[in-house]
Amino acid sequence: MALRAGVPALALLRRRLRLPGPGARGHARLARSGAAAQPAAEEPGQDAEVSTRKKTFAEVQAERLDQAERTVLIKCPSKVNEKILLQYLSSHGDVKSNFFFENRGISALIEFSEKSSIASLKDAVGIPSAPEHHVVPFKSRLFTFTLKNLVSQHVEDAPLQLSPQCHIPVKDLIEKLCLADSISSQMYILLNEYQLTEENIKLRFLACSLVQDFARAYFPDSRVKLFGSSVNTFGKLGCDVDMFLDFHDTGKHATKMKKDPFEMEYQMKRFPSERLATQRILSVIGDCLDNFGPGCVNVQKILNARCPLVKFSHQPTGFQCDLSVSNSIAIRSSELLYIYGCLDSRVRALVFTIRCWARVHGLTNSAPGTWVTNFSLTMMVMFFLQRRSPPIIPTLDQLKGLADGKDKHIIGGYDCSFVSDLRKIKPTKNTETLDVLLGEFFEYFGNFDFRKNSINLRKGKEVNKPESSPLYIWNPFEQDLNISKNVNQPQLEKFIAMARESAWILQKEDKTQQMIDKEPWGLAALLIPFGKSNSTKMKNRMKGIGSETIRNLLDSLKLNNTNSQQKAVGK
């Protein structure tokens, strides 16, 4: 394992990654421009960047969706000449941006300045000739580019720069972390490697826009919008794409009807319930994607779930996608996290770190089950940051108090109101470093009384559990729901044990000696499964422990596990 570089090398590393120094506050300027899922400007200065970060969630989403509607995706030959391709495309209009990536071959995402350029390109594109197949003549914004023999001899002159669409393996990440000079720097490095890139965000919105093209064949006024990790600033490279079909704009037309002595309205199919209508709509859209959607495979219609949805793989972009209908509360949750992620650079760095730590130790899993979900983990981090003194982020009730008339949202009887203008939220006076916050997070939840207390982001304080679930995290908006109801007692106990072990490691490690011995230190040490660590050190970790509180808690956990086993034997 590489040793920490000297001071000049560290300064160079920080400049390359655009990392804030230890204790830096505000909006960290990271190399990956997807930090807040916002449209990228051309090399903005610091003031311009801060101004961009102040855009509301709705403004950012509208810009991204408009950007996606001016975008096409082109499958290219393995040795494609970028100059030749762009010269051809420029004959149809100005190309504003482009990048190449690898997914089942080489593909290019092309963003035009005007939508009319796509219409011009479509007029010049031919229908594929496939004598052995019958093609479905749906003309999407997915194209295939091939080189003729006349120009093929020049293609090897210009190697392509490919945009990565996945994060580096944990092993490679650990090597990078060992080059940092502090845990804070390590956490920003992890964030830089794992967060969505500008290119990946564009690809996600394009996938959403392509699905919208299908939906509008049936519902011309509908919109397909992203929610969840793709837009809330906490998305990791490789995460699924969650989208929903929105009919709100369709309903707005009814309010525009003039008060004339007569009425004129559409004749429409009627169903006895909204759920049944949703199921029928998704069933048709699912069949449409399955039968006519280029690259849409493994389509599953899960219509009897609490929230009916269609799952499918979108091969052209490489994403696993979930499509639901009018998921308004989910989009409010996305906006709330977007606001928290934009308020302070430490918020996202801590969330990404805890999520990566949890995945390494088997506390989370991509498949449904009894373990803690990434969403629950994120809520736990937010609650912890609300509990700092002074708080790093405000409570939901405090954000509601800053809201004005346009921020008022009542959805299904639930009050989902909170301020959308980031400029109205005062910055925190908390100056704790990420080094401190990481250790304190583990200590806080290692000591948390999960048997009695629940986690409430609306109040920002511990409150008595309303029912006996092992882990109770109040849904920020649907206050009668527990977002962590799936978590069972063994999984919660595993989380507590790992949190205590991690707090112990951070407290007791000798950074200098570990670097001399070429051992991972700080965050790097936490990203190695504890069972694979040096067995002798594992046995001696309780010796000389500096924190009496942690030692007592570890003993208590062992006693509880022993009692549980005895009870199990007695049954």
XYZ file of C-alpha atoms in Angstrom:
571
model
C 0.000 0.000 0.000
C 1.386 3.410 -0.961
C 2.523 5.751 1.776
C 1.134 9.250 2.180
C 2.772 11.686 -0.220
C 4.708 14.696 1.051
C 3.164 18.135 1.377
C 3.901 19.236 -2.233
C 2.363 16.023 -3.577
C -0.700 16.486 -1.363
C -1.152 20.026 -2.611
C -0.979 18.745 -6.176
C -3.536 16.029 -5.387
C -5.892 18.564 -3.856
C -5.577 20.837 -6.911
C -6.204 17.921 -9.276
C -9.338 16.871 -7.371
C -10.308 20.441 -6.442
C -10.665 19.279 -2.862
C -11.333 21.708 -0.046
C -8.739 21.630 2.686
C -9.555 20.139 6.082
C -12.310 22.127 7.711
C -13.421 23.801 4.465
C -17.015 24.987 4.455
C -19.626 25.946 1.910
C -19.838 24.382 -1.516
C -16.822 22.220 -2.281
C -15.723 22.656 -5.851
C -15.248 19.091 -6.990
C -13.831 17.834 -10.247
C -17.018 15.918 -10.944
C -19.502 18.598 -11.957
C -22.510 16.514 -11.020
C -22.230 17.597 -7.410
C -25.653 19.192 -7.299
C -27.110 17.684 -10.460
C -27.109 21.101 -12.092
C -26.470 22.168 -15.694
C -22.778 22.863 -16.187
C -21.499 26.263 -17.205
C -18.324 26.668 -19.254
C -15.560 26.837 -16.632
C -17.413 29.177 -14.238
C -15.567 31.216 -11.668
C -16.215 30.682 -7.998
C -18.892 33.409 -7.859
C -20.659 32.045 -10.943
C -20.600 28.544 -9.476
C -22.128 29.636 -6.174
C -24.796 31.504 -8.139
C -25.568 28.350 -10.122
C -25.847 26.304 -6.920
C -28.518 28.696 -5.646
C -31.032 27.593 -8.297
C -34.153 25.939 -6.968
C -34.785 22.244 -7.448
C -37.632 22.958 -9.901
C -35.466 25.303 -11.973
C -32.671 22.764 -12.235
C -35.030 19.957 -13.251
C -36.698 22.132 -15.905
C -33.319 23.051 -17.393
C -32.164 19.456 -17.405
C -35.353 18.208 -19.058
C -35.102 20.909 -21.734
C -31.475 19.952 -22.273
C -32.467 16.285 -22.673
C -35.074 17.128 -25.325
C -32.277 18.643 -27.439
C -30.159 15.496 -27.112
C -29.668 12.353 -29.179
C -27.753 9.137 -28.541
C -25.697 7.589 -31.338
C -24.230 4.096 -31.431
C -20.827 4.292 -33.109
C -18.375 1.849 -34.686
C -15.499 0.676 -32.468
C -13.065 2.991 -34.274
C -15.064 6.142 -34.769
C -13.519 9.458 -35.789
C -14.946 12.155 -33.540
C -14.144 14.942 -36.000
C -15.966 13.244 -38.894
C -19.035 12.526 -36.744
C -19.263 16.076 -35.388
C -18.735 17.591 -38.836
C -21.679 15.588 -40.154
C -23.907 16.456 -37.193
C -22.989 20.152 -37.424
C -24.578 20.238 -40.868
C -27.918 19.866 -39.050
C -27.260 22.492 -36.391
C -24.902 23.738 -33.697
C -23.613 20.960 -31.388
C -23.534 22.451 -27.888
C -21.824 19.536 -26.120
C -20.918 15.898 -26.620
C -19.152 12.990 -24.990
C -18.402 9.347 -25.754
C -18.820 6.393 -23.421
C -18.605 2.607 -23.554
C -21.707 0.493 -23.028
C -22.180 -2.536 -25.240
C -19.847 -0.761 -27.676
C -19.057 2.928 -28.181
C -21.858 5.489 -27.981
C -21.965 9.276 -28.264
C -24.349 11.643 -26.486
C -24.898 14.750 -28.615
C -26.604 17.867 -27.299
C -27.783 20.344 -29.951
C -28.433 24.017 -29.254
C -31.901 23.840 -30.846
C -34.598 21.135 -31.017
C -35.005 21.881 -34.732
C -31.591 20.295 -35.329
C -32.992 16.919 -34.243
C -35.870 17.254 -36.706
C -33.354 18.028 -39.464
C -31.261 15.006 -38.501
C -34.307 12.735 -38.471
C -35.215 13.824 -41.993
C -31.803 12.657 -43.187
C -31.685 9.346 -41.297
C -32.712 6.132 -43.023
C -34.755 3.159 -41.849
C -32.496 0.151 -41.076
C -32.427 -2.504 -43.753
C -32.841 -5.914 -42.167
C -34.112 -8.505 -44.682
C -34.229 -11.221 -42.004
C -36.221 -9.051 -39.554
C -39.277 -6.835 -39.574
C -38.573 -3.505 -37.889
C -41.040 -1.457 -35.846
C -41.039 1.986 -37.519
C -40.864 4.061 -34.333
C -38.435 6.925 -34.954
C -36.776 7.678 -31.620
C -33.696 9.788 -30.852
C -31.486 6.694 -30.874
C -29.354 6.370 -34.007
C -26.573 4.198 -35.426
C -23.582 5.799 -37.169
C -21.433 3.803 -39.592
C -18.344 4.737 -41.582
C -18.101 4.099 -45.293
C -14.938 2.654 -46.845
C -13.892 6.051 -48.204
C -13.195 7.446 -44.750
C -12.478 4.307 -42.733
C -8.724 4.576 -43.408
C -8.525 7.749 -41.318
C -10.340 6.594 -38.201
C -7.285 5.378 -36.281
C -5.720 8.867 -36.153
C -7.823 10.228 -33.260
C -8.245 8.053 -30.122
C -11.443 8.753 -28.209
C -11.683 10.045 -24.665
C -14.346 7.895 -22.997
C -16.387 9.184 -20.072
C -16.481 6.654 -17.187
C -19.981 5.570 -16.160
C -19.077 3.571 -13.062
C -17.032 4.243 -9.935
C -13.664 2.683 -9.182
C -13.468 -0.554 -7.124
C -13.138 -0.172 -3.348
C -9.613 -1.645 -3.489
C -8.448 1.130 -5.828
C -10.306 3.708 -3.739
C -8.444 2.621 -0.596
C -5.116 3.165 -2.358
C -6.162 6.709 -3.246
C -7.368 7.419 0.280
C -3.969 6.529 1.713
C -2.453 9.471 -0.220
C -4.567 12.031 1.642
C -3.396 14.030 4.646
C -6.592 13.847 6.727
C -9.828 11.935 7.065
C -11.667 15.002 5.744
C -9.618 14.861 2.539
C -10.236 11.119 2.308
C -13.986 11.695 2.496
C -13.896 14.315 -0.256
C -11.846 11.942 -2.433
C -14.495 9.241 -1.934
C -17.228 11.739 -2.810
C -15.352 12.777 -5.946
C -14.979 9.171 -7.108
C -18.519 7.995 -6.352
C -20.853 10.897 -7.130
C -22.692 11.231 -10.437
C -20.679 12.959 -13.133
C -22.043 15.699 -15.366
C -22.047 13.214 -18.261
C -23.876 10.541 -16.286
C -26.548 13.024 -15.212
C -27.130 14.030 -18.840
C -27.482 10.367 -19.761
C -30.086 9.845 -17.017
C -32.218 12.745 -18.153
C -31.968 11.518 -21.741
C -33.279 8.080 -20.712
C -36.162 9.845 -18.963
C -36.856 11.994 -22.034
C -36.902 8.951 -24.328
C -39.537 7.291 -22.123
C -41.512 10.532 -22.222
C -41.601 10.302 -26.040
C -43.475 7.004 -25.690
C -45.823 8.305 -23.005
C -46.756 11.344 -25.085
C -47.927 9.122 -27.916
C -50.887 8.350 -25.601
C -50.864 11.371 -23.266
C -49.538 14.435 -25.157
C -49.568 16.758 -22.115
C -47.804 14.344 -19.773
C -44.248 14.680 -18.487
C -41.842 11.993 -17.323
C -39.680 13.271 -14.470
C -36.812 11.882 -12.438
C -36.843 11.548 -8.671
C -34.643 9.909 -6.055
C -30.876 9.489 -6.320
C -30.621 10.789 -9.877
C -31.661 14.285 -8.797
C -31.301 14.638 -4.998
C -27.462 15.176 -5.090
C -26.810 11.843 -3.336
C -26.767 9.555 -6.379
C -23.841 7.168 -6.815
C -22.506 6.104 -10.198
C -24.374 2.937 -11.136
C -27.539 3.641 -9.141
C -30.940 2.928 -10.703
C -32.996 5.549 -12.525
C -36.341 6.285 -10.834
C -38.896 8.169 -12.931
C -42.591 8.902 -12.783
C -45.304 9.829 -15.268
C -46.762 13.207 -14.275
C -50.253 14.304 -15.356
C -50.421 17.507 -13.297
C -50.037 19.742 -16.347
C -53.009 17.961 -17.922
C -55.210 18.832 -14.933
C -54.230 22.496 -15.088
C -56.176 22.966 -18.305
C -59.440 22.474 -16.408
C -58.763 25.604 -14.319
C -58.368 27.707 -17.436
C -61.919 27.146 -18.678
C -63.844 30.378 -19.073
C -67.033 30.976 -17.135
C -69.314 30.758 -20.150
C -72.980 29.678 -20.080
C -71.827 26.311 -21.413
C -69.114 23.702 -20.774
C -66.931 21.718 -23.152
C -64.855 18.819 -21.884
C -63.114 15.730 -23.173
C -64.777 12.347 -23.186
C -62.427 10.086 -21.246
C -62.307 6.543 -19.948
C -63.384 6.324 -16.300
C -62.253 3.907 -13.593
C -63.659 3.376 -10.077
C -60.307 4.205 -8.406
C -57.081 6.115 -9.046
C -55.085 2.948 -8.339
C -56.897 1.008 -11.067
C -56.346 3.843 -13.545
C -52.650 3.893 -12.622
C -52.365 0.143 -13.140
C -53.999 0.330 -16.578
C -51.791 3.232 -17.675
C -48.590 1.510 -16.562
C -49.685 -1.734 -18.178
C -50.051 -0.030 -21.561
C -46.803 1.952 -21.249
C -44.994 -1.215 -20.170
C -46.293 -3.106 -23.219
C -45.305 -0.190 -25.432
C -41.731 -0.138 -24.115
C -41.486 -3.923 -24.343
C -42.800 -4.209 -27.903
C -41.672 -0.972 -29.545
C -38.921 0.618 -27.420
C -35.433 0.309 -28.938
C -33.146 -1.199 -26.319
C -35.880 -1.625 -23.670
C -35.514 -5.201 -22.375
C -36.494 -7.290 -19.346
C -39.695 -5.294 -18.894
C -41.562 -6.263 -15.696
C -44.970 -4.869 -14.813
C -45.264 -4.898 -11.002
C -48.800 -3.553 -10.782
C -49.959 -4.974 -7.438
C -47.234 -3.326 -5.364
C -48.109 -0.562 -2.877
C -46.790 1.810 -5.539
C -47.384 0.136 -8.946
C -44.408 0.370 -11.284
C -42.755 -0.899 -14.447
C -39.137 -2.077 -14.222
C -36.958 -2.369 -17.314
C -33.367 -2.286 -18.541
C -32.489 0.507 -20.948
C -29.613 -0.971 -22.921
C -28.594 2.171 -24.884
C -27.776 4.039 -21.655
C -27.005 1.000 -19.487
C -29.477 1.953 -16.726
C -31.930 -0.117 -14.707
C -35.125 1.955 -14.675
C -38.296 2.090 -12.553
C -41.363 3.945 -13.866
C -44.321 4.879 -11.639
C -47.195 7.385 -11.917
C -47.659 10.776 -10.196
C -45.334 10.064 -7.280
C -45.657 13.582 -5.849
C -44.458 12.873 -2.307
C -41.354 11.132 -3.667
C -40.433 14.247 -5.654
C -40.864 16.370 -2.500
C -38.489 14.030 -0.649
C -36.020 14.422 -3.511
C -36.227 18.200 -3.275
C -35.748 18.134 0.503
C -32.546 16.105 0.133
C -31.445 18.365 -2.721
C -31.718 21.354 -0.367
C -29.790 19.602 2.408
C -27.101 18.524 -0.070
C -26.644 22.081 -1.337
C -26.462 23.783 2.059
C -23.051 22.502 3.177
C -20.381 20.427 1.428
C -19.919 18.242 4.537
C -23.461 16.846 4.183
C -22.846 14.970 0.944
C -19.330 13.900 1.929
C -20.612 12.306 5.139
C -23.573 10.596 3.426
C -21.405 9.086 0.676
C -18.879 7.906 3.265
C -21.468 6.238 5.513
C -23.168 4.569 2.556
C -19.889 3.178 1.231
C -18.912 2.008 4.737
C -22.292 0.298 5.176
C -22.055 -1.496 1.836
C -18.540 -2.791 2.541
C -19.701 -4.306 5.835
C -22.868 -5.868 4.424
C -25.221 -3.506 6.242
C -26.980 -2.527 3.014
C -27.873 -4.477 -0.097
C -29.290 -3.610 -3.503
C -31.917 -6.362 -3.147
C -34.975 -5.880 -0.896
C -34.644 -7.438 2.541
C -34.398 -6.830 6.291
C -31.288 -4.630 6.121
C -31.032 -0.866 6.387
C -31.692 0.899 3.059
C -29.593 3.729 1.635
C -32.557 6.063 2.111
C -32.797 5.171 5.801
C -29.045 5.657 6.210
C -29.279 9.056 4.545
C -32.082 10.068 6.916
C -29.947 8.965 9.874
C -27.083 11.163 8.679
C -29.446 14.132 8.258
C -30.836 13.622 11.755
C -27.322 13.423 13.196
C -26.396 16.714 11.474
C -29.548 18.340 12.872
C -28.460 17.259 16.363
C -25.022 18.896 16.256
C -24.394 22.007 18.345
C -24.885 24.288 16.549
C -26.915 22.336 13.945
C -25.374 21.915 10.497
C -28.729 21.636 8.703
C -32.212 22.854 9.744
C -35.147 20.665 10.689
C -38.049 20.192 8.295
C -40.280 22.294 10.555
C -37.742 25.125 10.351
C -37.723 24.894 6.551
C -41.527 24.940 6.613
C -41.416 28.136 8.675
C -39.430 29.831 5.891
C -41.915 28.812 3.172
C -44.177 31.272 1.398
C -47.398 30.794 -0.587
C -45.763 29.223 -3.652
C -44.019 26.655 -1.446
C -47.272 25.324 0.009
C -47.923 21.709 -0.990
C -50.657 19.520 0.491
C -50.479 16.040 -1.036
C -52.983 13.360 -0.077
C -53.757 15.250 3.113
C -50.073 15.464 4.118
C -48.371 18.842 4.561
C -45.297 18.718 2.313
C -44.506 22.439 2.498
C -40.969 23.790 2.904
C -38.932 26.652 1.490
C -37.545 26.138 -2.029
C -35.348 29.253 -2.239
C -31.932 28.336 -0.830
C -31.067 31.997 -0.295
C -33.623 32.200 2.528
C -31.769 29.583 4.589
C -29.043 30.973 6.854
C -25.714 29.133 6.675
C -24.636 27.162 9.719
C -22.151 28.481 12.255
C -20.907 24.955 12.934
C -17.193 24.581 12.081
C -16.603 20.904 12.919
C -14.363 19.036 10.501
C -15.411 15.856 8.745
C -12.770 14.035 10.804
C -14.768 14.908 13.910
C -18.186 14.334 12.365
C -17.369 10.833 11.134
C -16.225 9.645 14.548
C -19.123 11.391 16.282
C -21.632 9.758 13.915
C -20.452 6.301 14.930
C -20.418 7.211 18.605
C -23.863 8.808 18.446
C -25.602 5.804 16.914
C -23.474 3.383 18.923
C -25.022 5.002 22.014
C -28.504 5.614 20.573
C -31.365 4.062 22.556
C -33.137 2.347 19.644
C -35.388 0.441 22.071
C -37.077 3.617 23.258
C -36.436 6.411 20.766
C -37.225 7.101 17.125
C -35.679 9.449 14.554
C -37.765 12.448 13.485
C -36.337 14.868 10.900
C -39.370 17.120 11.078
C -38.679 17.899 14.751
C -34.948 17.233 14.704
C -35.058 15.430 18.030
C -35.413 11.982 19.534
C -39.030 11.087 20.293
C -40.622 7.992 21.809
C -41.306 5.213 19.328
C -45.018 4.932 18.437
C -44.671 1.186 17.867
C -42.202 -1.618 18.469
C -40.211 -1.793 15.215
C -36.484 -2.267 15.989
C -35.599 0.858 13.990
C -38.161 3.653 13.660
C -37.469 6.555 11.270
C -40.450 8.806 10.662
C -41.310 9.471 7.035
C -40.660 13.237 6.738
C -44.046 13.810 5.089
C -46.270 10.767 5.573
C -45.899 10.923 9.343
C -47.837 7.719 9.958
C -45.212 5.664 8.099
C -41.897 4.215 9.285
C -39.411 4.246 6.389
C -37.252 1.622 8.163
C -40.038 -0.825 9.044
C -38.260 -3.549 7.039
C -35.242 -3.619 9.366
C -35.202 -6.519 11.845
C -33.424 -6.755 15.222
C -30.368 -8.773 14.060
C -29.654 -6.262 11.288
C -30.000 -3.333 13.682
C -27.655 -5.012 16.171
C -25.155 -5.589 13.380
C -25.308 -1.882 12.497
C -24.740 -0.895 16.143
C -21.794 -3.301 16.482
C -20.158 -1.986 13.298
C -20.685 1.617 14.394
C -19.026 0.910 17.754
C -16.146 -0.952 16.133
C -15.603 1.935 13.702
C -15.674 4.511 16.518
C -13.073 2.425 18.351
C -10.799 2.209 15.287
C -10.906 5.956 14.670
C -10.209 6.691 18.337
C -7.357 4.243 18.843
C -5.499 4.192 15.533
C -1.924 5.445 15.347
C -1.927 7.155 11.958
C 1.850 7.679 11.780
C 2.710 4.106 12.736
C 0.129 2.666 10.322
C 1.624 4.689 7.486
C 5.134 3.507 8.384
C 3.820 -0.083 8.399
C 2.113 0.610 5.047
C -1.300 -0.123 6.537
C -4.565 1.636 5.617
C -5.472 4.412 8.042
C -8.482 6.619 8.755
C -11.371 6.070 6.365
C -9.314 3.547 4.382
C -9.143 1.307 7.473
C -12.924 1.466 7.863
C -13.490 0.281 4.280
C -11.853 -3.090 4.890
C -14.222 -5.768 6.276
C -13.285 -6.101 9.939
C -13.175 -9.890 9.809
C -10.347 -9.639 7.268
C -8.214 -7.447 9.497
C -5.247 -8.760 11.485
C -6.768 -11.365 13.806
C -4.329 -10.643 16.662
C -5.237 -6.971 16.652
C -8.912 -7.853 16.557
C -8.514 -9.894 19.777
C -6.578 -7.131 21.543
C -8.791 -4.200 20.577
C -10.417 -4.072 23.970
C -7.066 -3.712 25.720
C -6.259 -0.199 26.802
C -9.361 1.236 25.222
C -9.527 4.965 25.818
C -13.303 5.392 25.958
C -14.977 3.805 28.978
C -18.348 4.434 27.355
C -17.527 2.394 24.261
C -16.041 -0.439 26.339
C -19.209 -0.686 28.438
C -21.375 -0.606 25.325
C -19.399 -3.434 23.713
C -19.760 -5.530 26.878
C -23.477 -4.758 26.942
C -23.883 -5.886 23.341
C -22.141 -9.189 24.082
C -24.405 -9.732 27.095
C -27.528 -8.998 25.042
C -26.412 -11.440 22.343
C -25.794 -14.137 24.992
C -29.236 -13.590 26.542
C -30.865 -13.763 23.118
C -29.160 -17.070 22.393
C -30.238 -18.498 25.779
C -33.835 -17.465 25.137
C -33.716 -19.061 21.711
C -32.457 -22.347 23.212
C -35.171 -22.285 25.870
C -38.004 -21.990 23.344
